[in-house]
PDB file of C-alpha atoms and ligand atoms in Angstrom:
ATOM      1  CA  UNK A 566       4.084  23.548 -29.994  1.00 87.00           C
ATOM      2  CA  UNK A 567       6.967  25.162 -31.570  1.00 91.00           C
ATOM      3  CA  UNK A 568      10.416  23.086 -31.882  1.00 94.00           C
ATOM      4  CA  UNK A 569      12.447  25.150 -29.787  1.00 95.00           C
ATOM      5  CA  UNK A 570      10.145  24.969 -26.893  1.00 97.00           C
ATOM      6  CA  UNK A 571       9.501  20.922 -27.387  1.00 97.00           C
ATOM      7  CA  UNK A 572      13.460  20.629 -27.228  1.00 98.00           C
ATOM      8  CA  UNK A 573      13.298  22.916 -23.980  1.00 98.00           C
ATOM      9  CA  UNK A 574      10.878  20.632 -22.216  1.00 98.00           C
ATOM     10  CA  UNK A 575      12.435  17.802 -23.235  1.00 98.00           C
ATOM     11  CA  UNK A 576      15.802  19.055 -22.045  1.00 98.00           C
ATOM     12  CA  UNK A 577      14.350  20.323 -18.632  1.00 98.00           C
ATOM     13  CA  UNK A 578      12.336  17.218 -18.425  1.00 98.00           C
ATOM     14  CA  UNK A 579      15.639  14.859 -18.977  1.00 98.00           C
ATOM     15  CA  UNK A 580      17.876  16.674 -16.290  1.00 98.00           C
ATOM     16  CA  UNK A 581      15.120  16.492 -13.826  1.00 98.00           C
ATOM     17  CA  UNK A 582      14.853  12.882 -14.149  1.00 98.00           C
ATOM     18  CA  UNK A 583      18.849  12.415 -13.613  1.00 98.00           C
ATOM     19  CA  UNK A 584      18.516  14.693 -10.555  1.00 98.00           C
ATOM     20  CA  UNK A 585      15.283  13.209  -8.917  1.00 98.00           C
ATOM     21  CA  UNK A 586      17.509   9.620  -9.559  1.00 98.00           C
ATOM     22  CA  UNK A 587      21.006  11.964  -8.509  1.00 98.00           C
ATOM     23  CA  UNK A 588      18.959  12.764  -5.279  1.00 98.00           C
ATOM     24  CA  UNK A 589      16.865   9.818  -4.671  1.00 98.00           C
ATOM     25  CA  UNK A 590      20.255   7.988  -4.049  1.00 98.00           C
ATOM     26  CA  UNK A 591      21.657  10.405  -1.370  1.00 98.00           C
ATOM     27  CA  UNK A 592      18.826   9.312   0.807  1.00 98.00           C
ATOM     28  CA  UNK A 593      19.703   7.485   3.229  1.00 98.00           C
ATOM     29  CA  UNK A 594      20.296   7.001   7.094  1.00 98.00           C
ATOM     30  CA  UNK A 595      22.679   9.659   8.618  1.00 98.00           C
ATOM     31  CA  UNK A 596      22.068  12.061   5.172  1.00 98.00           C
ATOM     32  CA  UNK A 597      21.726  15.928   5.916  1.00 98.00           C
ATOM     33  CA  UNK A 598      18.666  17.148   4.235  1.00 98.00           C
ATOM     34  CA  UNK A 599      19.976  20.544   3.753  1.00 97.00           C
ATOM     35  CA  UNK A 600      23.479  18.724   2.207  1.00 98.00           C
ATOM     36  CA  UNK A 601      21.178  16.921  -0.315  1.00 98.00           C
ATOM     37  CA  UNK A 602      19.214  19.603  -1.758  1.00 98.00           C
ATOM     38  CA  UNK A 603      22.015  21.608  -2.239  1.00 98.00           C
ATOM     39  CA  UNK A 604      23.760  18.744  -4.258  1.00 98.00           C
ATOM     40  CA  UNK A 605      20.531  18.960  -6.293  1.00 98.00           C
ATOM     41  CA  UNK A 606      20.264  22.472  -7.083  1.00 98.00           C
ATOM     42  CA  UNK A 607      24.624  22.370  -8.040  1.00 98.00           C
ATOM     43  CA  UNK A 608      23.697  19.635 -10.478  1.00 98.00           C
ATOM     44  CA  UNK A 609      21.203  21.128 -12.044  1.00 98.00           C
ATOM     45  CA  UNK A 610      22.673  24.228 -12.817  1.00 98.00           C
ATOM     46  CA  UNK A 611      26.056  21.736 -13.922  1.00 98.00           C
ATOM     47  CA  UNK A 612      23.244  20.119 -16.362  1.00 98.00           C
ATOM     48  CA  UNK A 613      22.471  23.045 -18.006  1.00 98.00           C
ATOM     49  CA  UNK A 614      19.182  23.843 -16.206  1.00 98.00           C
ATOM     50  CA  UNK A 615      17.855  26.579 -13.372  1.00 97.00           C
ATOM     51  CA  UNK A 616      15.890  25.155 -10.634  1.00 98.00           C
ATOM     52  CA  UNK A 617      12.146  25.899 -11.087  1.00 98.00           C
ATOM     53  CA  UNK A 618      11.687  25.855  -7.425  1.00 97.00           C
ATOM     54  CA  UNK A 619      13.650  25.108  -4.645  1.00 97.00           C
ATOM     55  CA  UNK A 620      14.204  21.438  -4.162  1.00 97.00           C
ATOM     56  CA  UNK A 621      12.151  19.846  -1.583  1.00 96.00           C
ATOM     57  CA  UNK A 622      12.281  17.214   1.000  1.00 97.00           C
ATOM     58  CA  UNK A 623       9.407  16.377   3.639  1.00 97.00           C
ATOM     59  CA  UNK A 624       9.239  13.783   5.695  1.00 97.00           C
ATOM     60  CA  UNK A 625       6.708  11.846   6.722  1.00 98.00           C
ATOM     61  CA  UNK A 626       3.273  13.346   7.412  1.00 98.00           C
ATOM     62  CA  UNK A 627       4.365  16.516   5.392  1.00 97.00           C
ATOM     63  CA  UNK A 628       3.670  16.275   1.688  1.00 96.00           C
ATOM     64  CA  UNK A 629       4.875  18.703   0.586  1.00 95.00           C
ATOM     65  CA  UNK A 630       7.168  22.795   0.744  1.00 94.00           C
ATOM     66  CA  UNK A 631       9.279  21.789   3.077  1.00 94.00           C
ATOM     67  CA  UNK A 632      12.548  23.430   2.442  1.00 94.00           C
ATOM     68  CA  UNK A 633      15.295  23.481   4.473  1.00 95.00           C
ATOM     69  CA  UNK A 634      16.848  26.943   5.197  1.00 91.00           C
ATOM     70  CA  UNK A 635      21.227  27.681   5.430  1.00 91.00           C
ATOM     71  CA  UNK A 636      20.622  26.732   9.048  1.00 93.00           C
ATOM     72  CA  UNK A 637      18.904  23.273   8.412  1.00 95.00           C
ATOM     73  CA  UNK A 638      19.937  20.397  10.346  1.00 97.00           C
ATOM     74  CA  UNK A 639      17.439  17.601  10.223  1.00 97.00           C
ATOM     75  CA  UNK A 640      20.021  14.289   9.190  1.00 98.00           C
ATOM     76  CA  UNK A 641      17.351  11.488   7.910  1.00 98.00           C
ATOM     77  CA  UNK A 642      16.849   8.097   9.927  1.00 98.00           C
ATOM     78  CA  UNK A 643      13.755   6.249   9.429  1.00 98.00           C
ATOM     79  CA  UNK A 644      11.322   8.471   7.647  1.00 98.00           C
ATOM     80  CA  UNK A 645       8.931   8.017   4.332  1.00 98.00           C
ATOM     81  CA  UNK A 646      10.760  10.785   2.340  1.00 98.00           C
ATOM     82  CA  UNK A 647       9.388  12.962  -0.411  1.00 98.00           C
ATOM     83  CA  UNK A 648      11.690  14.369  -2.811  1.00 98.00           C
ATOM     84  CA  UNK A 649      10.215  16.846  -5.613  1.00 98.00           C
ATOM     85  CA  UNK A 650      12.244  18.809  -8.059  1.00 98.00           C
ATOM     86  CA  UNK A 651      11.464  21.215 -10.816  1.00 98.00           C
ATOM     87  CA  UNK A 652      13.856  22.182 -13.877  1.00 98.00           C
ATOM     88  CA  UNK A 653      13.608  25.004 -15.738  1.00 98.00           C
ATOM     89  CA  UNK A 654      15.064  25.468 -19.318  1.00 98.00           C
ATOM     90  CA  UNK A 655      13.940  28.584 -20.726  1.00 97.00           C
ATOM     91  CA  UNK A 656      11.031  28.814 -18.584  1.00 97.00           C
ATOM     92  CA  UNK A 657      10.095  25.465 -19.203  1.00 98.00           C
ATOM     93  CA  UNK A 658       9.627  23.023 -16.629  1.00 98.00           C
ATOM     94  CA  UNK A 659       9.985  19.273 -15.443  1.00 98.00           C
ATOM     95  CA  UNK A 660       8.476  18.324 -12.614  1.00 98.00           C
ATOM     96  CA  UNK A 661       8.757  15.047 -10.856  1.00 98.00           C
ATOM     97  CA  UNK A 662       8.983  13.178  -7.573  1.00 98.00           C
ATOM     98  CA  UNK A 663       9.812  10.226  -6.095  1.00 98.00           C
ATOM     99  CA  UNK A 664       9.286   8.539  -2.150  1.00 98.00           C
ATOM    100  CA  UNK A 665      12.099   6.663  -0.524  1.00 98.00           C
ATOM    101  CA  UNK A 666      11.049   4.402   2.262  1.00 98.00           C
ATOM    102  CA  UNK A 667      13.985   4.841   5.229  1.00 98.00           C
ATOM    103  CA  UNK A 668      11.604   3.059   7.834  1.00 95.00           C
ATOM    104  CA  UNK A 669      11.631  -0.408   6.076  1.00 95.00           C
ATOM    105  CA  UNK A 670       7.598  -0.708   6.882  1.00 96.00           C
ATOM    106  CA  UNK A 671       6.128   1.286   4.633  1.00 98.00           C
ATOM    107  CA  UNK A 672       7.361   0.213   0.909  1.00 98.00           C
ATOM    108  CA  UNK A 673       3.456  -0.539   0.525  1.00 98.00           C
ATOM    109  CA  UNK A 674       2.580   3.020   0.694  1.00 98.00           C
ATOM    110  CA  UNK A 675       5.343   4.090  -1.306  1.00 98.00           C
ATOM    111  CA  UNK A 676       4.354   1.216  -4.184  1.00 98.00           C
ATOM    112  CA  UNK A 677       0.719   3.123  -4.267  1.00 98.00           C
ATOM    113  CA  UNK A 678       1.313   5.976  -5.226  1.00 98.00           C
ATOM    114  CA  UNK A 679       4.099   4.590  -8.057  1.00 98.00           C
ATOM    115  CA  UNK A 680       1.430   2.388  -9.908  1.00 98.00           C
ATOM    116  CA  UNK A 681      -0.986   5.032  -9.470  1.00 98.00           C
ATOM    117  CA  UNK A 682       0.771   7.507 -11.412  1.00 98.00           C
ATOM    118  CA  UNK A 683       1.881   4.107 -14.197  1.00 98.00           C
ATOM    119  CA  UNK A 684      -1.817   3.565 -14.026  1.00 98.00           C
ATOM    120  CA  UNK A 685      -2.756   7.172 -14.985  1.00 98.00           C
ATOM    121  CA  UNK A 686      -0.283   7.654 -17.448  1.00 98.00           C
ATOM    122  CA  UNK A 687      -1.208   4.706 -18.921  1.00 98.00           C
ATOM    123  CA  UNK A 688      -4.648   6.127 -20.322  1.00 98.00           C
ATOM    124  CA  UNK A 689      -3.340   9.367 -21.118  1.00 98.00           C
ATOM    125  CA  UNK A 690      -4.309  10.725 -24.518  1.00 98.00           C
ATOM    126  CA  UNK A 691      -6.153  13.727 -26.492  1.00 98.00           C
ATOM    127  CA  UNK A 692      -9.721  13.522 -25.304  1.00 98.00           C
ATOM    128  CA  UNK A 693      -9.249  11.775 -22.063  1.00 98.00           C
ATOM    129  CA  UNK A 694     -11.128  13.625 -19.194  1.00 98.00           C
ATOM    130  CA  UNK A 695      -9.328  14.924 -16.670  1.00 98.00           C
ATOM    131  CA  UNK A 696     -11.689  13.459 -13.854  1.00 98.00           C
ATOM    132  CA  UNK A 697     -10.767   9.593 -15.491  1.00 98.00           C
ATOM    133  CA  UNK A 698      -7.825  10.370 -14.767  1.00 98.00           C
ATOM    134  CA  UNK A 699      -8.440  11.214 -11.164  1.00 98.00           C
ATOM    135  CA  UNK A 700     -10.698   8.126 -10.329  1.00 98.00           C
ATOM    136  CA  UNK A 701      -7.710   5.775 -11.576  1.00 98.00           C
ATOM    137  CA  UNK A 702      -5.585   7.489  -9.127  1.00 98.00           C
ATOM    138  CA  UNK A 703      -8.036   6.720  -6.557  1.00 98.00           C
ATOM    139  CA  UNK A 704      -8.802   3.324  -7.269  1.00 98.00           C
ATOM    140  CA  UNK A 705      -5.366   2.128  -7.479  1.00 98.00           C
ATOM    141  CA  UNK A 706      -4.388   3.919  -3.842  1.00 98.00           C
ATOM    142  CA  UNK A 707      -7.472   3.013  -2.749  1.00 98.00           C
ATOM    143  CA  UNK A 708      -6.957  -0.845  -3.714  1.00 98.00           C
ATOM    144  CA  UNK A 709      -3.478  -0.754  -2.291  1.00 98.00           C
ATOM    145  CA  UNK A 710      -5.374   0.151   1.217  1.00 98.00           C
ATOM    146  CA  UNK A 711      -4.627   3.539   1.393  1.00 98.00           C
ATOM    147  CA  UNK A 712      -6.353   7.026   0.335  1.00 98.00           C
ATOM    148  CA  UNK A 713      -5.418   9.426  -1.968  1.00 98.00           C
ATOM    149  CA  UNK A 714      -5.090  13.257  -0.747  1.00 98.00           C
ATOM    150  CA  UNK A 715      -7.798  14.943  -1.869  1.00 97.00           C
ATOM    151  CA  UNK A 716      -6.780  18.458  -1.607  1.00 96.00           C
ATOM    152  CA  UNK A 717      -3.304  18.059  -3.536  1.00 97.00           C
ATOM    153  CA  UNK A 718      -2.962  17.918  -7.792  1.00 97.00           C
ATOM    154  CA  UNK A 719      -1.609  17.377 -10.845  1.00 98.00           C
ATOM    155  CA  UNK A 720      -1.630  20.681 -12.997  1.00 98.00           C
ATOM    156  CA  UNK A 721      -0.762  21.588 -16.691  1.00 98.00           C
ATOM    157  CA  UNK A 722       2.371  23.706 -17.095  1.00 98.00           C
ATOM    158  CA  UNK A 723       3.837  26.747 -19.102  1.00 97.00           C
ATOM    159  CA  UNK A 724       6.674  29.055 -19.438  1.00 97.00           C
ATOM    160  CA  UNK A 725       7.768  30.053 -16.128  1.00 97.00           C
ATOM    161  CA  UNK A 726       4.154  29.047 -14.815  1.00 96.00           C
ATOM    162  CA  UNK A 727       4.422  26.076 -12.878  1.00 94.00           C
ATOM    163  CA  UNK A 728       0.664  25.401 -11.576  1.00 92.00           C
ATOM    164  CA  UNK A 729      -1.075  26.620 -15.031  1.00 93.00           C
ATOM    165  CA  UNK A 730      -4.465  25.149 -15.825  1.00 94.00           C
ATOM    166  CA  UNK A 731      -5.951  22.138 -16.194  1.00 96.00           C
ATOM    167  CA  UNK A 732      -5.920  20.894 -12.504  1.00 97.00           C
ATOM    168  CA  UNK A 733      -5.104  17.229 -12.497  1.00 98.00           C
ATOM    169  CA  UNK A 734      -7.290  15.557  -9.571  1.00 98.00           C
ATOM    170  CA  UNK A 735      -6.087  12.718  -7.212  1.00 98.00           C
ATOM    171  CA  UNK A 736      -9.929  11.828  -7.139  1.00 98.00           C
ATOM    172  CA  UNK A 737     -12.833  11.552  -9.734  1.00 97.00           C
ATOM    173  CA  UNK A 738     -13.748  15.690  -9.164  1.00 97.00           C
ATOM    174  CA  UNK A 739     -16.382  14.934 -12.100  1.00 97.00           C
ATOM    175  CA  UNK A 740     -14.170  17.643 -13.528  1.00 97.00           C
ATOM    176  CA  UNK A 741     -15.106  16.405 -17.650  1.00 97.00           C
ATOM    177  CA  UNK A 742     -12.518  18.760 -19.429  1.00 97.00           C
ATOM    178  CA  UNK A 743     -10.455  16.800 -21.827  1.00 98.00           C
ATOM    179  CA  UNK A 744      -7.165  17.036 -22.073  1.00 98.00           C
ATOM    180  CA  UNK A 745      -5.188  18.143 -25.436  1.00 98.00           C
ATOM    181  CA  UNK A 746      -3.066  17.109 -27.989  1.00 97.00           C
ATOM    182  CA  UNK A 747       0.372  19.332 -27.047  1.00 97.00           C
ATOM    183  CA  UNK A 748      -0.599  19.640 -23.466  1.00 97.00           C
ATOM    184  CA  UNK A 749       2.255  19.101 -21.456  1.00 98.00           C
ATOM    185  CA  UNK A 750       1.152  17.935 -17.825  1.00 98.00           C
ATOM    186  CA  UNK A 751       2.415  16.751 -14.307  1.00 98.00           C
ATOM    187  CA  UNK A 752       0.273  14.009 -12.474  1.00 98.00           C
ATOM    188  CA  UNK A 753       1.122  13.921  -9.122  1.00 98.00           C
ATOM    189  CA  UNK A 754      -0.140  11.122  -6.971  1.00 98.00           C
ATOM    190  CA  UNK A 755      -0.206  10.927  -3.171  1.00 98.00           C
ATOM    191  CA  UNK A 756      -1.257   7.914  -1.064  1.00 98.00           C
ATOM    192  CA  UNK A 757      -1.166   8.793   3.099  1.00 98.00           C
ATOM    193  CA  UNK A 758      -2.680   6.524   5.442  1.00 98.00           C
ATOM    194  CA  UNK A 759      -4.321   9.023   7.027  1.00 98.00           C
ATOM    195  CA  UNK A 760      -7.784  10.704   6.206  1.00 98.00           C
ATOM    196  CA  UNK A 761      -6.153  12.594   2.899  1.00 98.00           C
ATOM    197  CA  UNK A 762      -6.533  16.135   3.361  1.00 98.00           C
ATOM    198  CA  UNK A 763      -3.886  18.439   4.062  1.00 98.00           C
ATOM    199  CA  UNK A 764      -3.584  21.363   5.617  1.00 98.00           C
ATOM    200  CA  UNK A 765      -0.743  24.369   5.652  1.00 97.00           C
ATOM    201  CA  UNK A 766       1.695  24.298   8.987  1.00 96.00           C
ATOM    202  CA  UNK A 767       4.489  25.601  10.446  1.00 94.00           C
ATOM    203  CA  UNK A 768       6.899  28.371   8.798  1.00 93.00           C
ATOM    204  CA  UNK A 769       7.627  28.977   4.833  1.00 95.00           C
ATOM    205  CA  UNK A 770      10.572  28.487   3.435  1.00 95.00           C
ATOM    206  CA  UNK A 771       9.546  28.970  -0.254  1.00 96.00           C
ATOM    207  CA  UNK A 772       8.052  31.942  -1.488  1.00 98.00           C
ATOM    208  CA  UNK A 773       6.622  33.396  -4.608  1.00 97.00           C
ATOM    209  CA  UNK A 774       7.085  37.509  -5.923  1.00 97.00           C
ATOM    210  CA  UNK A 775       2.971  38.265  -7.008  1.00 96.00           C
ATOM    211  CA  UNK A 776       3.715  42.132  -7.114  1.00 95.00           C
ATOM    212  CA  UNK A 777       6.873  44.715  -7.742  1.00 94.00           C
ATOM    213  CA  UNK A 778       6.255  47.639  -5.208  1.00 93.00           C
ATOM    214  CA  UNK A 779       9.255  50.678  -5.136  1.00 93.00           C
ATOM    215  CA  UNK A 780      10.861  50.216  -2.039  1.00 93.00           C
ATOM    216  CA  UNK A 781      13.387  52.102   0.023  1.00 89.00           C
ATOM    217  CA  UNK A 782      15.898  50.364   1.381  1.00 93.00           C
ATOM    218  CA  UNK A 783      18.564  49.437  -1.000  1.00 95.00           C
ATOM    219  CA  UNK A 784      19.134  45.949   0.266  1.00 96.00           C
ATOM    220  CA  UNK A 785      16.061  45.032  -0.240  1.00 97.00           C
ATOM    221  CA  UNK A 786      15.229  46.820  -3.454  1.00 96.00           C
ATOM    222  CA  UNK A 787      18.688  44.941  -4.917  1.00 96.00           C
ATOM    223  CA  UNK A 788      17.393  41.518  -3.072  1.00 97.00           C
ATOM    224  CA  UNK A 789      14.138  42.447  -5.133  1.00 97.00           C
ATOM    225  CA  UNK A 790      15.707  42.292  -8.186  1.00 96.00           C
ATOM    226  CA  UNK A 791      17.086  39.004  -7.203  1.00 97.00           C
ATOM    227  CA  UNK A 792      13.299  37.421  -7.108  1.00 97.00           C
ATOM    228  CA  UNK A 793      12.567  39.225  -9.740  1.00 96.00           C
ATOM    229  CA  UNK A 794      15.275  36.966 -12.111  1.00 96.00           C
ATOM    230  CA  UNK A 795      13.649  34.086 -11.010  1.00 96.00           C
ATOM    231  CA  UNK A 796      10.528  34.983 -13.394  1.00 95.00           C
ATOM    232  CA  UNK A 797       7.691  34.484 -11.109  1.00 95.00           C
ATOM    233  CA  UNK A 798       8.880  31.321 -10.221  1.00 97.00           C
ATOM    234  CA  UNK A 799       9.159  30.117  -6.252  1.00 97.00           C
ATOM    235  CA  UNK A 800      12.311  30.172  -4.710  1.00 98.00           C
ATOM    236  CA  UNK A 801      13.364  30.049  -0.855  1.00 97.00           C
ATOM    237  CA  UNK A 802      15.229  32.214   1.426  1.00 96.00           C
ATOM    238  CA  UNK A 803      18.358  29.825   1.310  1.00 96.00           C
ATOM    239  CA  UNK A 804      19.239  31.469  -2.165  1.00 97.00           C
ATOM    240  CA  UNK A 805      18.742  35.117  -1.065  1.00 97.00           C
ATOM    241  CA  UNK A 806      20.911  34.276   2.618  1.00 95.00           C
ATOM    242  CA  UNK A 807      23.875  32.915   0.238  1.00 95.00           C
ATOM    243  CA  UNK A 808      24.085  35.984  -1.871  1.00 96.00           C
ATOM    244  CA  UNK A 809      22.830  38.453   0.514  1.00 97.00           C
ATOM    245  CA  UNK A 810      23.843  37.171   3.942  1.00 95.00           C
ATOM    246  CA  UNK A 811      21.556  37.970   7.060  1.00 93.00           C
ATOM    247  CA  UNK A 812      20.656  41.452   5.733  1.00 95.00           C
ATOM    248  CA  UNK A 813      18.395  38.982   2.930  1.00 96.00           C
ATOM    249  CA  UNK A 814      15.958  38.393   6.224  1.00 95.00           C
ATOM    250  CA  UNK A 815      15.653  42.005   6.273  1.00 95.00           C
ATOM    251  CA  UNK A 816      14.980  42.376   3.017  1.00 97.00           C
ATOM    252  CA  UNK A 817      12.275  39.643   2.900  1.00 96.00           C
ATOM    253  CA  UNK A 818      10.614  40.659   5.938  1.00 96.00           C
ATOM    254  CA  UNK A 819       9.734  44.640   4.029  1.00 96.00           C
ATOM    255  CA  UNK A 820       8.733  42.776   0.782  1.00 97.00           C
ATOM    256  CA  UNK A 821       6.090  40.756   2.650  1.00 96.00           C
ATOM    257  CA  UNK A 822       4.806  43.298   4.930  1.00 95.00           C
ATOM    258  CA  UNK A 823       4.885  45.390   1.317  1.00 95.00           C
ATOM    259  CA  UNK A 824       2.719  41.904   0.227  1.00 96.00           C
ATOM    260  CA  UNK A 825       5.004  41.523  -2.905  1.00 97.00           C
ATOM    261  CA  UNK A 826       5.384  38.036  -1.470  1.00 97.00           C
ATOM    262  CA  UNK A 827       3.427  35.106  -1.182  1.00 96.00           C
ATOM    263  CA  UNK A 828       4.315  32.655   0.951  1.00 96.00           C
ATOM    264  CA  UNK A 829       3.633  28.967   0.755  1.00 96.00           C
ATOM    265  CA  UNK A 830       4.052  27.007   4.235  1.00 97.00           C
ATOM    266  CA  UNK A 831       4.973  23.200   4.579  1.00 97.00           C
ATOM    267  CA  UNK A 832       1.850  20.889   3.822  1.00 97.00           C
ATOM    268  CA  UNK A 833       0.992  18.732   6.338  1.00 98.00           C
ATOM    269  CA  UNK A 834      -1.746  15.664   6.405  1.00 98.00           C
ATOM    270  CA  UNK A 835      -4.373  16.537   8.986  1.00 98.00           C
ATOM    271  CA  UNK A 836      -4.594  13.696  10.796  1.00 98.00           C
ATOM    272  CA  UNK A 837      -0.605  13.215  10.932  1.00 98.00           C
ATOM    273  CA  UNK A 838      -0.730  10.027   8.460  1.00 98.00           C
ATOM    274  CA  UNK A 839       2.141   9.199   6.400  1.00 98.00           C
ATOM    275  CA  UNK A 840       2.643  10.622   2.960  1.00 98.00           C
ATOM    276  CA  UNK A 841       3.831   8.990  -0.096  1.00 98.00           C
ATOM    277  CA  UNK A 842       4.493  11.055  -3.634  1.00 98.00           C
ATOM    278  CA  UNK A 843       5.102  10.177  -7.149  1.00 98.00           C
ATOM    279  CA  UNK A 844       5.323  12.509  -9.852  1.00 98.00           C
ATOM    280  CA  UNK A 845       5.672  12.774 -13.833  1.00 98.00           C
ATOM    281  CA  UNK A 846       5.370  15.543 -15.908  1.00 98.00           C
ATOM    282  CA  UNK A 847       3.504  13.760 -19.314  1.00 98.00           C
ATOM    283  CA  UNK A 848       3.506  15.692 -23.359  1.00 98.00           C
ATOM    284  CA  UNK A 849       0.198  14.566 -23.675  1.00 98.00           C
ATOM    285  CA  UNK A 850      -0.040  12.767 -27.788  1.00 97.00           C
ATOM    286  CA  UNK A 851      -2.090   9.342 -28.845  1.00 97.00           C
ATOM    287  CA  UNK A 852       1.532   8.260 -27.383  1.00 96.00           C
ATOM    288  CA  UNK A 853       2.530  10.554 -24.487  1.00 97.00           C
ATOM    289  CA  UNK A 854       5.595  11.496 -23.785  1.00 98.00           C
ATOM    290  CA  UNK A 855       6.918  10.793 -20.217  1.00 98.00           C
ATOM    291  CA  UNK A 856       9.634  13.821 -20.216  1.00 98.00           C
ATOM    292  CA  UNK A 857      10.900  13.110 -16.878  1.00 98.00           C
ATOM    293  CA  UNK A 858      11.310   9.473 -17.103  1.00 97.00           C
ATOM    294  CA  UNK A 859      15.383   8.563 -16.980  1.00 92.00           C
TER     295      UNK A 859
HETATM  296 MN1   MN B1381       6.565  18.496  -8.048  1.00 72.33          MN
HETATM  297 MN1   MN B1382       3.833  19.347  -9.561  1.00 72.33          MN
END
């Protein structure tokens, strides 16, 4: 790995560690959601970085993509709350989560999926199979009474790529590939106490450009090259509405009936158990590197 792009991780890796902690300690009873992630996105931006997605909260039984939109009005209360944000410097990401508790009964659940992810860092190295890594995760969820979801992962990352290959499991897959010296990585544990799979529901908020088509309308073809700054990268309607205004709706609507977007829908445990997260993205060395540890 080249210096300049080590210093980039490590920079995008630091200021999503202050904003995970920044955000972690806006939640709380009475908190707007919509208020929060806002904050997050400001401060990274005021740290130097770009967000690498849109900052996400989901409560409860959702694991994951929930987003609020400009409208947003959900204020917190009791829930198990996910919070997962991505950095980007240069292209190059940090990744992490954490899981506040609000309910006051579930700090178990929350606990499993933090030594989980200490667990699996712990035998990170060159060589280490990737399906070790998984069956840790699992034991340790698994020993703290709950299951891990099966169908969510840890993933390796690259410039402006945020789910590159290898696919970290939250299970021994009996996936053998090792993992590298240079790799950099995000584990990503979740513990539920439901049957841990998860399925998509309910409406997207964060989307994804997979194709430029030419387009007609000039709103949407200058809301177009809006996405198209982002590199790839997912971002959510929120950011298009506050440059844009309403006529951004528009706009989106033509680019996915053109299918230039993809569109990725609030994840949602299938038998409505509760979901916990914890996430670090790992340099992986004899000594890895925990980039988005504060
Ligand atoms: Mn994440
Ligand atoms: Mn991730």
């Amino acid at each position: 790995m080249e210096k300049s792009q080590l210093e980039s991780y490590t920079k995008a890796g630091k200021i999503a560690g202050q904003v995970r902690e920044y955000g972690k300690s806006m939640i709380k009873p009475g908190a707007s959601v919509l208020e929060i992630v806002e904050k997050i996105e400001d401060k990274i931006k005021e740290l130097g970085g770009e967000p690498a997605f849109p900052a996400q909260i989901s409560l409860n039984e959702t694991a994951a993509h929930y987003c609020p939109d400009e409208n947003d009005k959900t204020i917190l209360k009791d829930e198990v709350i996910c919070l997962d944000v991505g950095v980007s410097v240069d292209g190059f990401i940090g990744d992490t989560a954490c899981t506040v508790d609000l309910s006051g009964n579930n700090s178990k659940l929350v606990l499993a999926s933090e030594e989980a992810l200490k667990n699996a860092i712990a035998i990170v190295k060159p060589g280490v199979k990737i399906c070790e890594i998984g069956r840790v995760i699992k034991e340790t969820i698994t020993e703290h009474g709950f299951r891990p979801v099966k169908n969510l992962s840890g993933h390796g990352l690259d410039q402006y790529n945020i789910h590159d290959f290898p696919t970290i499991p939250n299970y021994d897959n009996e996936d053998d590939t090792e993992l590298e010296e240079n790799q950099v990585i995000a584990i990503e544990p979740f513990a539920t106490t439901g049957i841990g799979m998860i399925g998509e529901k309910g409406f997207a908020n964060v989307f994804q450009l997979v194709q430029i088509r030419p387009v007609r309308s000039s709103i949407t073809r200058e809301v177009l090259e809006e996405i198209a700054s982002y590199n790839g990268m997912p971002f959510t309607l929120r950011w298009l509405t506050k440059k844009f205004g309403m006529k951004a709706r528009f706009a989106m609507k033509e680019l996915k009936n053109l299918e230039c977007i993809k569109e990725y829908p609030p994840l949602v445990e299938k038998s409505n158990g509760l979901v916990s997260q914890a996430e670090h993205t790992i340099l992986v060395k004899e000594n890895p590197v925990v980039l988005t540890e504060v």
